[in-house]
Coordinates of C-alpha atoms in Angstrom, one line a residue:
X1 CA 41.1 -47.4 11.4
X2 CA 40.4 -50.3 9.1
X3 CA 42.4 -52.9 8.0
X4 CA 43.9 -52.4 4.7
X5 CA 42.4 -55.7 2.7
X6 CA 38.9 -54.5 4.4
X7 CA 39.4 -51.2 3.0
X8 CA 39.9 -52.8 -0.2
X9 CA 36.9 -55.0 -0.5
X10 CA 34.7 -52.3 1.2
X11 CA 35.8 -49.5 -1.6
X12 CA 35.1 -52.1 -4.1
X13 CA 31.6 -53.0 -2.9
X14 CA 30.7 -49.7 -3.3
X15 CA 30.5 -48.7 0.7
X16 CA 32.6 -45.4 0.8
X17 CA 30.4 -44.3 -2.5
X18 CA 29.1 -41.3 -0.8
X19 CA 32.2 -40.4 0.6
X20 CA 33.8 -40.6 -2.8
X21 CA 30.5 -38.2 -4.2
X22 CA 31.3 -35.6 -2.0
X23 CA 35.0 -35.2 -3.8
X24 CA 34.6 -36.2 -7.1
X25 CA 32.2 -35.8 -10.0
X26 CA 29.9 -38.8 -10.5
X27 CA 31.3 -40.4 -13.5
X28 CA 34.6 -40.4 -12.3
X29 CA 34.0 -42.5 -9.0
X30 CA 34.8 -46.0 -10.4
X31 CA 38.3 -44.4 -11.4
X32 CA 38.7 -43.2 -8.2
X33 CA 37.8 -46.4 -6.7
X34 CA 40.3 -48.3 -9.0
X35 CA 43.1 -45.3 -8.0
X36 CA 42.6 -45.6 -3.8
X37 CA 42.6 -49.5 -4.4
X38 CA 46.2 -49.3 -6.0
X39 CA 47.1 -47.3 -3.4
X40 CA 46.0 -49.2 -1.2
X41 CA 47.6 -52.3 -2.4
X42 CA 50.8 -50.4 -2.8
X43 CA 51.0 -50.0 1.0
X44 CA 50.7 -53.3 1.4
X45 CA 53.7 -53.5 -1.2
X46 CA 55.9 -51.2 0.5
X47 CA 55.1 -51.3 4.4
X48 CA 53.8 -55.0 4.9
X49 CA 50.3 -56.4 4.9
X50 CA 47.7 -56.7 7.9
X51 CA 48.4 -52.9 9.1
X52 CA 44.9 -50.8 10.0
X53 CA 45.2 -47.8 8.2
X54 CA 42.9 -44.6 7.1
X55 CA 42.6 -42.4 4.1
X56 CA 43.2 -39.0 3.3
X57 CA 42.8 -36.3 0.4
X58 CA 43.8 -33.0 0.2
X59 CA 42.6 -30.8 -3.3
X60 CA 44.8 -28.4 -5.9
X61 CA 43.2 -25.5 -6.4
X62 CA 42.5 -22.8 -8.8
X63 CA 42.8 -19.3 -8.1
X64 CA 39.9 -17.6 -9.2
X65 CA 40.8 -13.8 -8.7
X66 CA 43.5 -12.0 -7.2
X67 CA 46.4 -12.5 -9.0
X68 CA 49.6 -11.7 -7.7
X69 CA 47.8 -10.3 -4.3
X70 CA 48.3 -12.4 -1.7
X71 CA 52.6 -11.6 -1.0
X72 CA 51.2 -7.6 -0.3
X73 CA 48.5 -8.8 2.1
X74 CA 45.7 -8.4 -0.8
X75 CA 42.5 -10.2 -1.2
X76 CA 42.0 -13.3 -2.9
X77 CA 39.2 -15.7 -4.5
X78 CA 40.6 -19.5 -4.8
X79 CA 38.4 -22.8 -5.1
X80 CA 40.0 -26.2 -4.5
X81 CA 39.2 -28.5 -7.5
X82 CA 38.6 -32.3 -8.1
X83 CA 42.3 -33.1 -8.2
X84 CA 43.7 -34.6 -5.5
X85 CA 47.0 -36.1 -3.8
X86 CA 45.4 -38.9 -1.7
X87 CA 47.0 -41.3 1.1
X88 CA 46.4 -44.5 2.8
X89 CA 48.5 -44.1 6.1
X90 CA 48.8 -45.9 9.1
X91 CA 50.9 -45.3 12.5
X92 CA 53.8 -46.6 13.7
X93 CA 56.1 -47.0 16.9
X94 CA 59.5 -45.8 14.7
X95 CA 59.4 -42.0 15.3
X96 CA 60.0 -42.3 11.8
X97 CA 57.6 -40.8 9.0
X98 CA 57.8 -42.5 5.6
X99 CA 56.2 -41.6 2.9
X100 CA 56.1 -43.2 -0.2
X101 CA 55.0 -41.2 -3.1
X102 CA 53.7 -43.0 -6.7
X103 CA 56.9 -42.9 -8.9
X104 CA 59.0 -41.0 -6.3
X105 CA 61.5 -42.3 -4.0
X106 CA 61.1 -42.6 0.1
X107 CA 60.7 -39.3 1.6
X108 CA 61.9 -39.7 5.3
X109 CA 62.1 -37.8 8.5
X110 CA 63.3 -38.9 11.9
X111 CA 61.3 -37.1 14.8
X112 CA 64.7 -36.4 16.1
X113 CA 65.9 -34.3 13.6
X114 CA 63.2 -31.7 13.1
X115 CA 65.5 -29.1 11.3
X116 CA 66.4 -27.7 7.9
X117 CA 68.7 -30.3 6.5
X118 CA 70.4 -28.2 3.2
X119 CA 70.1 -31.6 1.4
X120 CA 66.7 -31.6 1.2
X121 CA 66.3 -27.6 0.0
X122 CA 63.8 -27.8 -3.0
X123 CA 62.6 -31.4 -2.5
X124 CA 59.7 -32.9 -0.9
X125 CA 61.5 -34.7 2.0
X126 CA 62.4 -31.1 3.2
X127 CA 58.2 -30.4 2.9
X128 CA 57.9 -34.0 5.6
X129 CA 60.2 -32.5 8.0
X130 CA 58.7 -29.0 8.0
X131 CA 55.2 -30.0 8.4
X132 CA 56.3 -32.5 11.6
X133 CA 58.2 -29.1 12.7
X134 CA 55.4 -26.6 12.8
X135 CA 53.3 -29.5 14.8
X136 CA 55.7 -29.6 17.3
X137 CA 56.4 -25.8 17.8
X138 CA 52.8 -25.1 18.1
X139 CA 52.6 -27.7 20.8
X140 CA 50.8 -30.3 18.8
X141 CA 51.3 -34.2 19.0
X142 CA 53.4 -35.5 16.4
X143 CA 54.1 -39.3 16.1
X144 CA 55.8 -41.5 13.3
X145 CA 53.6 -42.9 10.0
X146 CA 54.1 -44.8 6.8
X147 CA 51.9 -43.5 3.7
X148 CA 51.4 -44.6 0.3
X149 CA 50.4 -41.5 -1.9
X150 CA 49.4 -40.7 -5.3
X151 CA 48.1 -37.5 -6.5
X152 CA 47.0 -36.2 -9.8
X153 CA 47.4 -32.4 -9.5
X154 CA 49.4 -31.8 -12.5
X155 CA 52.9 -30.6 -11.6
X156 CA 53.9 -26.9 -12.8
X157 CA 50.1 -26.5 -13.8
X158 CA 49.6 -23.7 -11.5
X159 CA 47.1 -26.0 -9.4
X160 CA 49.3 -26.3 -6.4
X161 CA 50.8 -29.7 -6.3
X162 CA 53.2 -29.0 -3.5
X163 CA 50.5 -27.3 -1.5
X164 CA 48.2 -30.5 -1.9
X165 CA 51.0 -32.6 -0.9
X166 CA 51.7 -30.7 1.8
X167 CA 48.6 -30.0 3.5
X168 CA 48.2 -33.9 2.9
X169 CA 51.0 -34.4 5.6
X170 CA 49.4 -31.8 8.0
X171 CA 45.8 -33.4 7.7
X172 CA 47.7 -36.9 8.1
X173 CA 49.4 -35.7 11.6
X174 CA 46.1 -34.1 12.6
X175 CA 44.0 -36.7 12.4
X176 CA 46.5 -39.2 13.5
X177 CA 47.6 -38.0 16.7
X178 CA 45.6 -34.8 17.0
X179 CA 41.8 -36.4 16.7
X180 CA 41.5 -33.8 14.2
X181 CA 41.2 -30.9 16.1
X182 CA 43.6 -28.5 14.5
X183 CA 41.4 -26.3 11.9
X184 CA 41.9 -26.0 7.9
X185 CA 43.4 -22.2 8.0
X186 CA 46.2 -23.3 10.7
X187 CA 47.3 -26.4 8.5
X188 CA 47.3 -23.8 5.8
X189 CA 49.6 -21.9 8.0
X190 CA 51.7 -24.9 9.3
X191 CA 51.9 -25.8 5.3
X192 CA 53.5 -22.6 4.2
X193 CA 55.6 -22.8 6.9
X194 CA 57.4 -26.0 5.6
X195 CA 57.7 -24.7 1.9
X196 CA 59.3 -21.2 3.4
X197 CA 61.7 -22.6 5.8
X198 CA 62.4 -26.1 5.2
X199 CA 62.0 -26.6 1.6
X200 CA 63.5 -22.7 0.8
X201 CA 60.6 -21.4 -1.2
X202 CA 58.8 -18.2 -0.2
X203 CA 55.9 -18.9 -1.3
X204 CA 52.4 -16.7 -0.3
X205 CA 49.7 -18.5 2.1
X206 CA 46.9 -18.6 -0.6
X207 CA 47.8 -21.8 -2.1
X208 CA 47.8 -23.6 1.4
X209 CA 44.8 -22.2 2.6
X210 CA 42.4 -22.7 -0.3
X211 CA 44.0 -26.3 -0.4
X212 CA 42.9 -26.7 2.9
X213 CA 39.8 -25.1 3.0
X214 CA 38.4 -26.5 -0.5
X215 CA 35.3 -25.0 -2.5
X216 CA 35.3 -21.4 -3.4
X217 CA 36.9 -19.3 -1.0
X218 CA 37.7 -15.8 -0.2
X219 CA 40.5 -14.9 1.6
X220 CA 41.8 -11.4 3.1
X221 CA 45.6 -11.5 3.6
X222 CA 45.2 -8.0 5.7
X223 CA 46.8 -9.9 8.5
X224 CA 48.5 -13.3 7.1
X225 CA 48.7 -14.3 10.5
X226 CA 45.1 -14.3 11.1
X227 CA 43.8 -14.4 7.6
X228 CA 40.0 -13.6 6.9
X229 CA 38.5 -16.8 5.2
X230 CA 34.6 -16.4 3.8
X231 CA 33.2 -19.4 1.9
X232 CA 31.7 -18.2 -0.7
X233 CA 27.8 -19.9 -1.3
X234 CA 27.4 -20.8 -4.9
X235 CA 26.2 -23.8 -6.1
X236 CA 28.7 -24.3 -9.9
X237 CA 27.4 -27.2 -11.3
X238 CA 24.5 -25.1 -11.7
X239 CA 25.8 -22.0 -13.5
X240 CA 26.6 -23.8 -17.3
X241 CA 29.7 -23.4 -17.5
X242 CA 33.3 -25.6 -17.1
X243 CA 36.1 -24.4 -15.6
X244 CA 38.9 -25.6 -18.2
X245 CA 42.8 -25.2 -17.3
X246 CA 44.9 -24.8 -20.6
X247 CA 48.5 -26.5 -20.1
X248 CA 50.6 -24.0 -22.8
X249 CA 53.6 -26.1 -22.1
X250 CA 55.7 -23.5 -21.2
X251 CA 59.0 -23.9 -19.7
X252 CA 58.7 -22.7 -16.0
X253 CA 62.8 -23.0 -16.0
X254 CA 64.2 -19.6 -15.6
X255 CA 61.7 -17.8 -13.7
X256 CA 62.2 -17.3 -10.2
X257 CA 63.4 -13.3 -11.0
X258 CA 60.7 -12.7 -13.0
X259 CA 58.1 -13.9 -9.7
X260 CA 61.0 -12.0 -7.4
X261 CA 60.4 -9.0 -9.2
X262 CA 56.4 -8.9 -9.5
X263 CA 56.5 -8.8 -5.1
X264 CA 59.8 -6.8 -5.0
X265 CA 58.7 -3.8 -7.5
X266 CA 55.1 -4.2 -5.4
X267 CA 56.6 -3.9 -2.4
X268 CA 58.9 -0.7 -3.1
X269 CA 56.1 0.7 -4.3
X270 CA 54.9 0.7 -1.1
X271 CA 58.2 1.7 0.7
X272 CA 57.9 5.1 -1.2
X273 CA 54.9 5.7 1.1
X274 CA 56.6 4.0 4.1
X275 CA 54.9 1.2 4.4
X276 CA 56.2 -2.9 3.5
X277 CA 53.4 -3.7 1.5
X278 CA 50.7 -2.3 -1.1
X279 CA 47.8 -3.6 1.5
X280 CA 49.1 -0.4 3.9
X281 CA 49.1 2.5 0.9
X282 CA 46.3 4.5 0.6
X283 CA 45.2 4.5 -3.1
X284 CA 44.4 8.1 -3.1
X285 CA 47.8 8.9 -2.3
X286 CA 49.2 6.6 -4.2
X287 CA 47.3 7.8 -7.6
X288 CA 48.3 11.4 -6.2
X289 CA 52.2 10.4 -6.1
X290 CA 53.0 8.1 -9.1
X291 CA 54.8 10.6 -10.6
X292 CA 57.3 9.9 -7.4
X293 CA 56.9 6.5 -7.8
X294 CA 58.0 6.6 -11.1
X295 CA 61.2 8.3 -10.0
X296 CA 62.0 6.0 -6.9
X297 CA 61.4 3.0 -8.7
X298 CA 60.0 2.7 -11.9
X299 CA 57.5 2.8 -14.6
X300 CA 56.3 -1.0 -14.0
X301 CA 56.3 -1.0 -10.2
X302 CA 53.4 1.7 -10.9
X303 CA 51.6 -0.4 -13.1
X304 CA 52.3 -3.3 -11.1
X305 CA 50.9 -1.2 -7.8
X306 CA 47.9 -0.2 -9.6
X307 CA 47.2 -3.8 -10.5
X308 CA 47.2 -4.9 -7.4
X309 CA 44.7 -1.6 -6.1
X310 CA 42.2 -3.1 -9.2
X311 CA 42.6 -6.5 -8.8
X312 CA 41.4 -6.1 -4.7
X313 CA 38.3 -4.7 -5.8
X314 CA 37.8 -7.3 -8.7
X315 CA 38.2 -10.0 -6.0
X316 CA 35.1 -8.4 -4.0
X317 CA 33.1 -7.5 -6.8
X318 CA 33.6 -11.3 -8.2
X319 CA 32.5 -12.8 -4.8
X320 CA 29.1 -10.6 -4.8
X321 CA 28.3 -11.2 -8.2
X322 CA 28.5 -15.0 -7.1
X323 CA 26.8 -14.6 -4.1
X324 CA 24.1 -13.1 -6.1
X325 CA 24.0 -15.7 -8.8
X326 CA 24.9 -13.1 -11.5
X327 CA 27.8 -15.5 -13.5
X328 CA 27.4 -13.1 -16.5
X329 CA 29.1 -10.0 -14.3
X330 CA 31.5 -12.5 -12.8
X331 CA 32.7 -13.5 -16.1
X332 CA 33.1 -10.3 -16.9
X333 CA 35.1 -9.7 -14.1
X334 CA 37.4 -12.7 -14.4
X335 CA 37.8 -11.7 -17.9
X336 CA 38.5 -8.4 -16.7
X337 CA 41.3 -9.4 -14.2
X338 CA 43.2 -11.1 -17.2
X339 CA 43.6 -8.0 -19.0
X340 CA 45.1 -6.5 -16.1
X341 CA 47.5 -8.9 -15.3
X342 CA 48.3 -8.9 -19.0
X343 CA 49.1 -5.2 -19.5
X344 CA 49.8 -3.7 -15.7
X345 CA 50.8 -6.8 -14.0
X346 CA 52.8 -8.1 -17.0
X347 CA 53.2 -11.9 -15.8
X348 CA 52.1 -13.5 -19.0
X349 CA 55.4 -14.1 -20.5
X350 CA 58.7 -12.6 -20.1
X351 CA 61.3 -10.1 -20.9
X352 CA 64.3 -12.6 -21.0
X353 CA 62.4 -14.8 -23.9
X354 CA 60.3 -12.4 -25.6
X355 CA 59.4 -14.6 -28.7
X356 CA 58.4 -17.4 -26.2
X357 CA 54.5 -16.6 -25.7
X358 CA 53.1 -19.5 -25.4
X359 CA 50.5 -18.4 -22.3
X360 CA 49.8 -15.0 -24.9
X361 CA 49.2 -17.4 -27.7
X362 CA 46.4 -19.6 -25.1
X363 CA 44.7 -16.2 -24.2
X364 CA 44.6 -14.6 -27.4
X365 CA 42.7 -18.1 -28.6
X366 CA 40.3 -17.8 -25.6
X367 CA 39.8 -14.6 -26.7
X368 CA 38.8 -15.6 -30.2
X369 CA 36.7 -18.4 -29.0
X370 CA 34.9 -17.4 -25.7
X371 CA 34.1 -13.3 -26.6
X372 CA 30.9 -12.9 -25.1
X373 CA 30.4 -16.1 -24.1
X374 CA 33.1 -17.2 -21.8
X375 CA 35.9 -15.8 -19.5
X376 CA 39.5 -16.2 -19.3
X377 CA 42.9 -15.4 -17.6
X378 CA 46.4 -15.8 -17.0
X379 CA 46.3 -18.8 -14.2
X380 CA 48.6 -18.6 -10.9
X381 CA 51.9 -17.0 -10.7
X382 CA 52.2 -16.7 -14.9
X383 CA 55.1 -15.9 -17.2
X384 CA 55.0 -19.6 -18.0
X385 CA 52.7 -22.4 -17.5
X386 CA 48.9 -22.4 -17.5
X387 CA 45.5 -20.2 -18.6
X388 CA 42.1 -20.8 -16.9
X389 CA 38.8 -20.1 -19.1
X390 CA 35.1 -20.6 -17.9
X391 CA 33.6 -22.4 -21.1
X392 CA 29.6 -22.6 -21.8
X393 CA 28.9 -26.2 -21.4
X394 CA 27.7 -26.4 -25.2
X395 CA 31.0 -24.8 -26.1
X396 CA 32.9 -27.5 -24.7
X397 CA 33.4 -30.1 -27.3
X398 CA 35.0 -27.3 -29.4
X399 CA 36.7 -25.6 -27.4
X400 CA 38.8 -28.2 -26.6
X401 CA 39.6 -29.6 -29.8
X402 CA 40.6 -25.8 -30.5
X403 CA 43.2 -25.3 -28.0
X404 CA 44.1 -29.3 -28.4
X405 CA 45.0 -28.8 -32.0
X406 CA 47.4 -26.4 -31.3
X407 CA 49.1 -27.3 -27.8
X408 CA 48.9 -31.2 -27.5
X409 CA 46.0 -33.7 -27.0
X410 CA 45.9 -33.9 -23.2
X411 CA 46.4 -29.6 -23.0
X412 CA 43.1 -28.7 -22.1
X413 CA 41.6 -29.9 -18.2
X414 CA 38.0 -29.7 -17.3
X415 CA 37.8 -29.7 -13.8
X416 CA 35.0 -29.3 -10.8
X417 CA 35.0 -27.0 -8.0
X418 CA 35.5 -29.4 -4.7
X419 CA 33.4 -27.9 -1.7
X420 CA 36.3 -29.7 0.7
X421 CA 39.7 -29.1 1.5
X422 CA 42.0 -31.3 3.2
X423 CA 40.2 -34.5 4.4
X424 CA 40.1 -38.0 6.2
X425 CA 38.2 -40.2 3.3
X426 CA 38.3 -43.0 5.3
X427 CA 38.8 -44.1 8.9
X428 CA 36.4 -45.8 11.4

């Protein structure tokens, strides 16, 4: 713990520079010394001054490959990235926790009410209460805080602003009253937990996990209970490339059938064979039945199934070319694994709005400019929202000003691969 006007003069004179290094690319440290500062001066604000606190960041994150995997127990390959929702906290003797999130109100939860309140369904206080929840069922301490946050993972961008936020709280708790012992994969798990029960979303584990894991990260759903997480060695900065997120802009309003239908028409796939989810089909039997599949469901639920058989071997095949330094194949791969979801998968835009394409209108651009050069993709759960493109660094300049000509000046995001997930920044 430090006090909070220390931690202010000590970020200033440049002692937690290497912290900052190891979460943030170089020439955007003195911003992110300027952003913890104003948090740190808007605890002071908000919960009074002289308090010792410590410092927490939890990433967004991309997902690299596996697209629409991870609800049938698939495989996946995620990276957190250089945006962050980060937190000044300190404890207190309330059994209240309070957080305070830049231009939100108040999100509040009394320890003695650790239950669903319906109020709260689809908002963040419901996310606060969860967390403190799954602490206390799995027989961790819990205790009362205040926190000032702020995050930059852009909202509705597909880079998991909730999950950040969430796994935030969890790595708040744990090295509060838990001395930090609780590992990244079961804050994942505690996470998803909040956003399924508390805040009524049910929501996957892979955001959560490669949240709280950070860098690039393969993870094997087989079991979500007891998820397979490999770190996957490969050094990006290195490779020539940027990974840009394109904001299309469109409106994610409207969806939640189309998302319900992607894991429903998946999953009765499957119960054709008897089995809950696509992970449990055997493929061969599967290619040797569609005609029956076609019959008991439909046409797209056997384009959606093969999808997901294709886009499990992508994931693999992606993490070998990277462990083998080959970024041409992996671009190829990625590249790949957009087409799929585009034509089998069909998440790019939807049915109900079928002149609405803006995400079709991103990745036919992509196309255009990044043939043989470049890779791109549909990003997260699609139909709206964002694309993700790996852009030669020489490319760049254009590149941008392409897809910023035609979907608004601050559309196109260059981000870095963060080899951390959910951290304490700061805290002696």
């Amino acid at each position: 713990m430090v006090k909070n006007s220390i931690l202010r003069e000590n970020i200033a004179s440049g002692k937690y520079d290497e912290a900052f290094a190891a979460l943030y690319k170089k020439e955007d440290i003195e911003a992110q010394k300027s952003r913890y500062i104003r948090v740190s001066n808007e605890f002071d604000e908000i919960f009074g001054e002289r308090r010792e606190v410590e410092v927490f960041s939890a990433p967004g994150r991309t997902e690299v490959g596996g697209n629409h995997t991870d609800h049938n127990h698939g495989k996946v390959l995620a990276a957190g990235v250089d945006l962050d929702a980060i937190a000044v906290a300190s404890k207190n003797d309330d059994g209240i926790v309070r957080v305070k999130s830049e231009g939100y109100d108040m999100d509040v939860a009394d320890l003695n009410e650790l239950y669903p309140h319906e109020n709260e369904t689809g908002h963040s206080p419901a996310l606060v209460r969860g967390v403190c929840a799954a602490f206390k069922e799995r027989g961790y301490e819990i205790g009362g805080f205040d926190a000032a946050t702020a995050s930059n993972v852009l909202s509705g961008s597909g880079l998991s602003s909730s999950a950040a936020f969430e796994v935030l709280i969890g790595t708040i708790l744990n090295n509060l009253y838990n001395g930090g012992r609780i590992d990244s994969v079961e804050i994942a798990q505690i996470a998803q937990y909040a956003e399924n029960v508390y805040f009524g979303k049910p929501c996957g584990l892979m955001d959560q996990t490669a949240c709280s894991v950070g860098g690039f990260v393969k993870i094997d759903f087989k079991d979500p209970s007891a998820p397979v997480i490999n770190k996957v060695d490969f050094d990006f900065a290195s490779c020539g490339h940027s990974l840009c997120i394109i904001d299309s802009g469109a409106d994610h309003a409207d969806l939640t059938d189309d998302y319900a239908a992607v894991r429903g028409e998946m999953e009765n796939a499957a119960a054709v064979f008897g089995k809950k989810v696509l992970r449990d089909v055997d493929r061969a039997e599967f290619e040797a039945n569609i005609s029956k599949v076609r019959a008991e469901v439909n046409d797209r639920a056997v384009l959606r199934a093969k999808h997901f058989f294709n886009e499990n071997d992508r994931v693999d095949s992606e993490v070998s070319a990277l462990e083998s330094g080959d970024f041409e194949a992996f671009k190829a791969i990625v590249t790949d694994s957009g087409f799929s979801s585009y034509m089998y998968n069909q998440n790019v835009f939807t049915c109900k709005y079928p002149t609405s394409q803006a995400v079709s209108v991103a990745l036919a651009m992509c196309h255009d400019l990044l043939k043989g050069k470049g890779a791109w993709r549909v990003h997260g759960g699609g139909f709206a929202g964002t694309v993700q493109a790996f852009v030669p660094n020489e490319m760049l300049p254009q590149f941008k000003s392409a897809i910023c000509s035609v979907f608004g000046e601050n559309s196109c995001y260059v981000l870095n691969i963060r080899p951390v997930g959910g951290i304490k920044v700061i805290g002696e």
